[in-house]
Amino acid sequence: MSHITVTPLSPALGAEVSGIDLHRPIDIQAFSEIRSAWDQYLVLRFRGQQLSDPQLLALSRQFGELDPPGPNPYGKPFLSDFPEINVISNVKVDGQPIGNLGDGEAAWHCDMTYIDNPPRAALLHALELPQGGGDTYWSNMYLAYETLPTELKNKLAGRRVIHDATYNSAGIMRKGMKEINDPREAPGARHPLVIRHPDTDRPALFLGRRRNSYIIGMDLSESESLLDALWEHATRPEFTFRQEWQLHDLVLWDNRCTLHRRDAFDAVARRIMHRTQIKGTALVPGV
Ligand code: OGA
Ligand code: MN
């Protein structure tokens, strides 16, 4: 007997899951339905789930071992009682930010690909929202790969890319980093340009982030123009889903086969999201 209802949110990716209460452990049947919906739709949205921090942690742990947030610019966890939770917020208390990413646009990226084993997934929970703005978009990297023109596809086989560790998606330099002028010298992990997804076995374009990216072994100018073409293609609107947040939405995404970005919003408005991520594995070439 089916427990949950899955409703697609865009032709490319994203689905709404209803008929489940995430405050309680997910039973085996519902969990397997969620898993297969997740493999199919890549991004799952659950509405009306008001979760405390312990409840968000308990929910997240059902999807795997937690991966703590990367170091933030302030050198200590945003929530001292819950160091596994990251805070995404523009709010300041006594002049000190309570979270990451501010109120500006967050450029297309996937999370923490500058490490060798990037997180496989993230959960983002909306606790306070601005009136407008701050929408988040995801793009489907299976689809991006499948629809590449053949002459572009042919250039990708066996290639690896540098995933720069210097800047976060809000363009802020990470703690302990220095400015990079030549992407060939950027610090950060090297991943296959096309990965084989560990769960679905399907090839997916794996771009990470554009800034300071470099395709190893190419002339810099060739790498730059190929990356520009790949990014242009991978973020075409028809490959994306736009999330217009409602209070207490919980969004779960796969961080290996999607990219995401966020719109800017009014600097005087407040936006507070709590977030966890799930540990991933090394990524193997898909072509
Ligand atoms: C993230 C992220 C975007 C947002 O949590 O990794 O990029 O909408 N968040 O807050
Ligand atoms: Mn992100």
Short mmCIF file of C-alpha atoms and ligand atoms in Angstrom, two decimals:
data_model
loop_
_atom_site.label_atom_id
_atom_site.label_comp_id
_atom_site.label_asym_id
_atom_site.label_seq_id
_atom_site.Cartn_x
_atom_site.Cartn_y
_atom_site.Cartn_z
CA MET A 1 0.00 0.00 0.00
CA SER A 2 1.33 3.40 -0.95
CA HIS A 3 1.79 5.96 1.84
CA ILE A 4 3.03 9.04 0.08
CA THR A 5 1.98 11.17 -2.85
CA VAL A 6 4.62 12.43 -5.29
CA THR A 7 3.77 15.37 -7.57
CA PRO A 8 6.32 16.64 -10.13
CA LEU A 9 7.13 20.36 -9.80
CA SER A 10 8.73 21.00 -13.19
CA PRO A 11 9.38 18.98 -16.35
CA ALA A 12 13.12 18.79 -15.57
CA LEU A 13 13.34 17.89 -11.88
CA GLY A 14 11.81 18.45 -8.47
CA ALA A 15 8.76 16.85 -6.87
CA GLU A 16 6.52 17.57 -3.95
CA VAL A 17 6.09 14.75 -1.46
CA SER A 18 2.95 14.84 0.66
CA GLY A 19 1.15 12.46 2.97
CA ILE A 20 4.03 12.08 5.40
CA ASP A 21 4.91 13.55 8.79
CA LEU A 22 8.66 14.08 9.03
CA HIS A 23 8.61 14.56 12.81
CA ARG A 24 8.41 10.79 13.19
CA PRO A 25 10.78 8.11 11.91
CA ILE A 26 9.92 7.28 8.29
CA ASP A 27 8.70 3.68 8.01
CA ILE A 28 10.40 1.24 5.65
CA GLN A 29 7.71 1.34 2.96
CA ALA A 30 7.51 5.16 2.86
CA PHE A 31 11.28 5.41 2.96
CA SER A 32 11.67 3.21 -0.07
CA GLU A 33 9.06 5.26 -1.95
CA ILE A 34 10.90 8.46 -1.01
CA ARG A 35 14.20 6.93 -2.14
CA SER A 36 12.84 6.04 -5.55
CA ALA A 37 11.14 9.44 -5.94
CA TRP A 38 14.45 11.06 -5.02
CA ASP A 39 16.37 9.04 -7.63
CA GLN A 40 13.80 10.07 -10.22
CA TYR A 41 13.22 13.74 -9.32
CA LEU A 42 16.57 14.65 -7.63
CA VAL A 43 15.00 17.39 -5.47
CA LEU A 44 12.12 16.66 -3.09
CA ARG A 45 10.02 19.28 -1.35
CA PHE A 46 7.97 18.57 1.79
CA ARG A 47 5.60 21.37 2.85
CA GLY A 48 4.36 22.30 6.32
CA GLN A 49 7.02 20.47 8.33
CA GLN A 50 7.94 22.66 11.27
CA LEU A 51 11.02 20.92 12.64
CA SER A 52 13.06 21.77 15.73
CA ASP A 53 16.83 21.40 15.41
CA PRO A 54 16.84 17.93 17.07
CA GLN A 55 14.01 16.88 14.73
CA LEU A 56 15.91 18.14 11.68
CA LEU A 57 18.96 16.15 12.83
CA ALA A 58 16.92 12.98 13.47
CA LEU A 59 15.29 13.27 10.04
CA SER A 60 18.61 13.91 8.29
CA ARG A 61 20.30 10.91 9.93
CA GLN A 62 17.75 8.61 8.28
CA PHE A 63 19.41 9.48 4.96
CA GLY A 64 22.96 8.69 6.09
CA GLU A 65 25.83 9.86 8.22
CA LEU A 66 25.90 13.64 8.68
CA ASP A 67 28.67 15.70 7.14
CA PRO A 68 29.44 18.74 9.31
CA PRO A 69 29.40 22.18 7.65
CA GLY A 70 32.61 23.45 6.08
CA PRO A 71 34.48 26.09 8.09
CA ASN A 72 32.57 29.38 8.14
CA PRO A 73 34.30 32.79 8.08
CA TYR A 74 33.91 33.21 11.87
CA GLY A 75 35.80 30.11 13.01
CA LYS A 76 33.08 28.52 15.18
CA PRO A 77 29.79 26.72 14.47
CA PHE A 78 26.75 28.99 14.09
CA LEU A 79 24.75 26.84 16.53
CA SER A 80 27.02 25.80 19.38
CA ASP A 81 24.51 23.18 20.63
CA PHE A 82 24.10 21.68 17.15
CA PRO A 83 27.43 21.96 15.31
CA GLU A 84 26.19 19.58 12.56
CA ILE A 85 23.62 22.19 11.55
CA ASN A 86 24.61 25.01 9.24
CA VAL A 87 22.68 28.28 9.25
CA ILE A 88 21.98 30.09 5.98
CA SER A 89 20.91 33.60 6.90
CA ASN A 90 21.44 37.31 6.40
CA VAL A 91 20.42 38.15 9.98
CA LYS A 92 22.95 39.81 12.27
CA VAL A 93 22.83 39.86 16.05
CA ASP A 94 24.98 42.54 17.68
CA GLY A 95 26.63 43.10 14.32
CA GLN A 96 27.61 39.40 14.02
CA PRO A 97 26.08 37.28 11.20
CA ILE A 98 24.12 34.29 12.56
CA GLY A 99 24.61 32.40 9.28
CA ASN A 100 26.19 32.17 5.82
CA LEU A 101 25.51 33.64 2.36
CA GLY A 102 24.08 37.06 3.34
CA ASP A 103 21.30 38.57 1.19
CA GLY A 104 22.97 38.63 -2.24
CA GLU A 105 22.68 36.20 -5.11
CA ALA A 106 24.37 32.83 -4.60
CA ALA A 107 25.79 31.84 -7.99
CA TRP A 108 25.18 28.35 -9.48
CA HIS A 109 27.16 25.70 -7.59
CA CYS A 110 27.05 22.40 -5.87
CA ASP A 111 28.10 22.17 -2.25
CA MET A 112 31.64 21.57 -1.03
CA THR A 113 32.95 19.94 -4.18
CA TYR A 114 36.38 21.36 -3.28
CA ILE A 115 36.80 18.32 -1.00
CA ASP A 116 37.55 14.79 -2.25
CA ASN A 117 34.31 13.28 -0.95
CA PRO A 118 31.65 15.98 -1.46
CA PRO A 119 28.35 15.64 0.42
CA ARG A 120 25.85 13.39 -1.35
CA ALA A 121 22.85 15.40 -0.22
CA ALA A 122 21.59 18.39 1.71
CA LEU A 123 18.40 19.24 3.59
CA LEU A 124 17.32 22.88 3.82
CA HIS A 125 14.52 23.98 6.15
CA ALA A 126 12.84 27.41 5.97
CA LEU A 127 12.36 29.02 9.40
CA GLU A 128 11.96 32.69 8.47
CA LEU A 129 11.41 34.16 4.99
CA PRO A 130 11.40 37.53 3.26
CA GLN A 131 8.17 38.72 1.55
CA GLY A 132 9.74 38.16 -1.86
CA GLY A 133 13.07 37.19 -3.40
CA GLY A 134 15.44 34.51 -2.14
CA ASP A 135 14.00 31.85 -4.46
CA THR A 136 16.27 28.84 -4.98
CA TYR A 137 16.75 27.02 -8.31
CA TRP A 138 18.08 23.57 -9.08
CA SER A 139 19.28 22.24 -12.44
CA ASN A 140 19.35 18.61 -13.61
CA MET A 141 22.87 17.49 -14.55
CA TYR A 142 21.79 14.12 -16.03
CA LEU A 143 19.66 16.03 -18.48
CA ALA A 144 22.40 18.58 -19.09
CA TYR A 145 24.81 15.78 -20.00
CA GLU A 146 22.35 13.83 -22.17
CA THR A 147 21.41 16.89 -24.21
CA LEU A 148 24.93 18.16 -24.91
CA PRO A 149 25.75 18.51 -28.59
CA THR A 150 27.89 15.54 -29.67
CA GLU A 151 30.91 17.69 -30.48
CA LEU A 152 30.91 18.98 -26.88
CA LYS A 153 30.29 15.52 -25.38
CA ASN A 154 33.29 14.16 -27.28
CA LYS A 155 35.59 16.63 -25.56
CA LEU A 156 34.69 15.48 -22.05
CA ALA A 157 35.76 11.83 -21.96
CA GLY A 158 38.39 11.13 -19.32
CA ARG A 159 38.66 14.80 -18.29
CA ARG A 160 39.01 16.02 -14.71
CA VAL A 161 38.29 19.47 -13.33
CA ILE A 162 39.75 21.55 -10.50
CA HIS A 163 37.03 22.55 -7.99
CA ASP A 164 38.30 25.74 -6.41
CA ALA A 165 38.25 26.01 -2.61
CA THR A 166 38.96 29.75 -2.51
CA TYR A 167 35.48 31.31 -2.71
CA ASN A 168 32.02 30.34 -1.50
CA SER A 169 28.91 30.74 -3.66
CA ALA A 170 28.30 34.26 -2.32
CA GLY A 171 31.76 35.21 -3.63
CA ILE A 172 33.27 35.43 -0.13
CA MET A 173 36.80 34.15 0.36
CA ARG A 174 36.95 31.10 2.64
CA LYS A 175 38.98 31.28 5.83
CA GLY A 176 42.72 30.76 5.30
CA MET A 177 42.57 31.18 1.48
CA LYS A 178 44.35 33.71 -0.70
CA GLU A 179 43.36 35.24 -4.02
CA ILE A 180 44.00 33.13 -7.11
CA ASN A 181 44.84 34.72 -10.46
CA ASP A 182 45.43 31.54 -12.44
CA PRO A 183 42.74 28.82 -12.19
CA ARG A 184 45.41 26.19 -12.99
CA GLU A 185 46.85 26.91 -9.54
CA ALA A 186 43.57 26.87 -7.62
CA PRO A 187 43.51 24.73 -4.47
CA GLY A 188 40.71 22.16 -4.24
CA ALA A 189 39.69 18.65 -5.27
CA ARG A 190 39.98 17.24 -8.79
CA HIS A 191 36.83 15.43 -9.93
CA PRO A 192 35.77 13.79 -13.21
CA LEU A 193 33.97 16.27 -15.48
CA VAL A 194 31.34 13.61 -16.08
CA ILE A 195 30.63 11.34 -13.09
CA ARG A 196 28.83 8.04 -12.84
CA HIS A 197 26.21 8.61 -10.15
CA PRO A 198 26.90 6.16 -7.30
CA ASP A 199 23.21 5.28 -6.77
CA THR A 200 21.70 5.38 -10.25
CA ASP A 201 24.79 4.52 -12.36
CA ARG A 202 23.81 7.28 -14.79
CA PRO A 203 26.35 9.77 -16.21
CA ALA A 204 25.96 13.36 -14.99
CA LEU A 205 27.83 16.55 -15.74
CA PHE A 206 29.73 17.54 -12.60
CA LEU A 207 30.72 21.21 -12.72
CA GLY A 208 30.94 22.38 -9.09
CA ARG A 209 31.32 26.13 -9.56
CA ARG A 210 32.48 28.31 -12.43
CA ARG A 211 34.90 30.64 -10.67
CA ASN A 212 38.52 29.42 -10.87
CA SER A 213 37.43 26.18 -12.54
CA TYR A 214 39.91 24.51 -14.89
CA ILE A 215 39.84 21.39 -17.09
CA ILE A 216 43.13 19.67 -16.40
CA GLY A 217 45.46 19.20 -19.35
CA MET A 218 43.86 21.81 -21.63
CA ASP A 219 45.25 25.18 -22.63
CA LEU A 220 43.76 27.74 -20.28
CA SER A 221 41.88 29.50 -23.08
CA GLU A 222 40.46 26.19 -24.39
CA SER A 223 39.38 25.24 -20.86
CA GLU A 224 37.76 28.64 -20.35
CA SER A 225 35.72 28.50 -23.54
CA LEU A 226 34.66 24.87 -23.04
CA LEU A 227 33.62 25.62 -19.43
CA ASP A 228 31.67 28.68 -20.58
CA ALA A 229 29.81 26.57 -23.13
CA LEU A 230 29.10 23.79 -20.58
CA TRP A 231 27.84 26.22 -17.94
CA GLU A 232 25.65 28.03 -20.45
CA HIS A 233 24.09 24.74 -21.44
CA ALA A 234 23.80 23.26 -17.93
CA THR A 235 21.87 26.23 -16.52
CA ARG A 236 19.34 26.61 -19.34
CA PRO A 237 15.90 27.37 -17.83
CA GLU A 238 14.36 24.19 -19.25
CA PHE A 239 16.68 22.08 -17.08
CA THR A 240 15.70 23.86 -13.86
CA PHE A 241 13.14 23.94 -11.08
CA ARG A 242 12.37 27.14 -9.15
CA GLN A 243 11.54 26.87 -5.47
CA GLU A 244 9.39 29.69 -4.14
CA TRP A 245 9.75 29.10 -0.43
CA GLN A 246 6.92 28.81 2.05
CA LEU A 247 7.49 28.81 5.77
CA HIS A 248 8.46 25.34 7.05
CA ASP A 249 9.27 23.90 3.66
CA LEU A 250 11.91 21.20 3.83
CA VAL A 251 13.88 20.57 0.62
CA LEU A 252 16.09 17.54 0.17
CA TRP A 253 18.44 17.49 -2.83
CA ASP A 254 21.02 15.26 -4.40
CA ASN A 255 24.30 17.16 -4.53
CA ARG A 256 25.96 14.96 -7.19
CA CYS A 257 23.50 15.36 -10.07
CA THR A 258 22.15 18.89 -9.52
CA LEU A 259 23.44 22.45 -9.36
CA HIS A 260 21.66 25.17 -7.36
CA ARG A 261 21.61 28.94 -7.05
CA ARG A 262 19.69 31.50 -5.04
CA ASP A 263 18.19 34.90 -5.89
CA ALA A 264 19.12 37.98 -3.87
CA PHE A 265 16.51 39.45 -1.55
CA ASP A 266 15.80 42.67 0.35
CA ALA A 267 18.67 43.37 2.74
CA VAL A 268 16.36 44.64 5.47
CA ALA A 269 14.20 41.49 5.36
CA ARG A 270 15.09 38.42 7.44
CA ARG A 271 15.70 34.97 5.99
CA ILE A 272 16.72 32.06 8.25
CA MET A 273 17.25 28.51 6.99
CA HIS A 274 18.68 25.57 8.93
CA ARG A 275 20.53 23.00 6.94
CA THR A 276 22.24 19.63 7.22
CA GLN A 277 24.18 17.55 4.76
CA ILE A 278 24.92 13.86 4.29
CA LYS A 279 28.40 12.45 3.76
CA GLY A 280 29.33 11.36 0.26
CA THR A 281 31.98 9.23 -1.40
CA ALA A 282 34.66 9.81 -4.04
CA LEU A 283 33.24 10.22 -7.53
CA VAL A 284 34.17 8.01 -10.46
CA PRO A 285 34.18 8.92 -14.17
CA GLY A 286 30.95 8.39 -16.10
CA VAL A 287 32.63 8.48 -19.52
C1 OGA B 1 22.88 25.95 0.46
C2 OGA B 1 22.49 27.02 -0.45
C3 OGA B 1 20.63 28.46 -0.98
C4 OGA B 1 19.48 29.06 -0.27
O1 OGA B 1 22.26 25.83 1.53
O2 OGA B 1 23.81 25.20 0.11
O3 OGA B 1 23.13 27.24 -1.44
O4 OGA B 1 18.43 29.18 -0.89
N1 OGA B 1 21.38 27.67 -0.10
O5 OGA B 1 19.62 29.43 0.88
MN MN B 2 24.69 25.61 -1.69
#
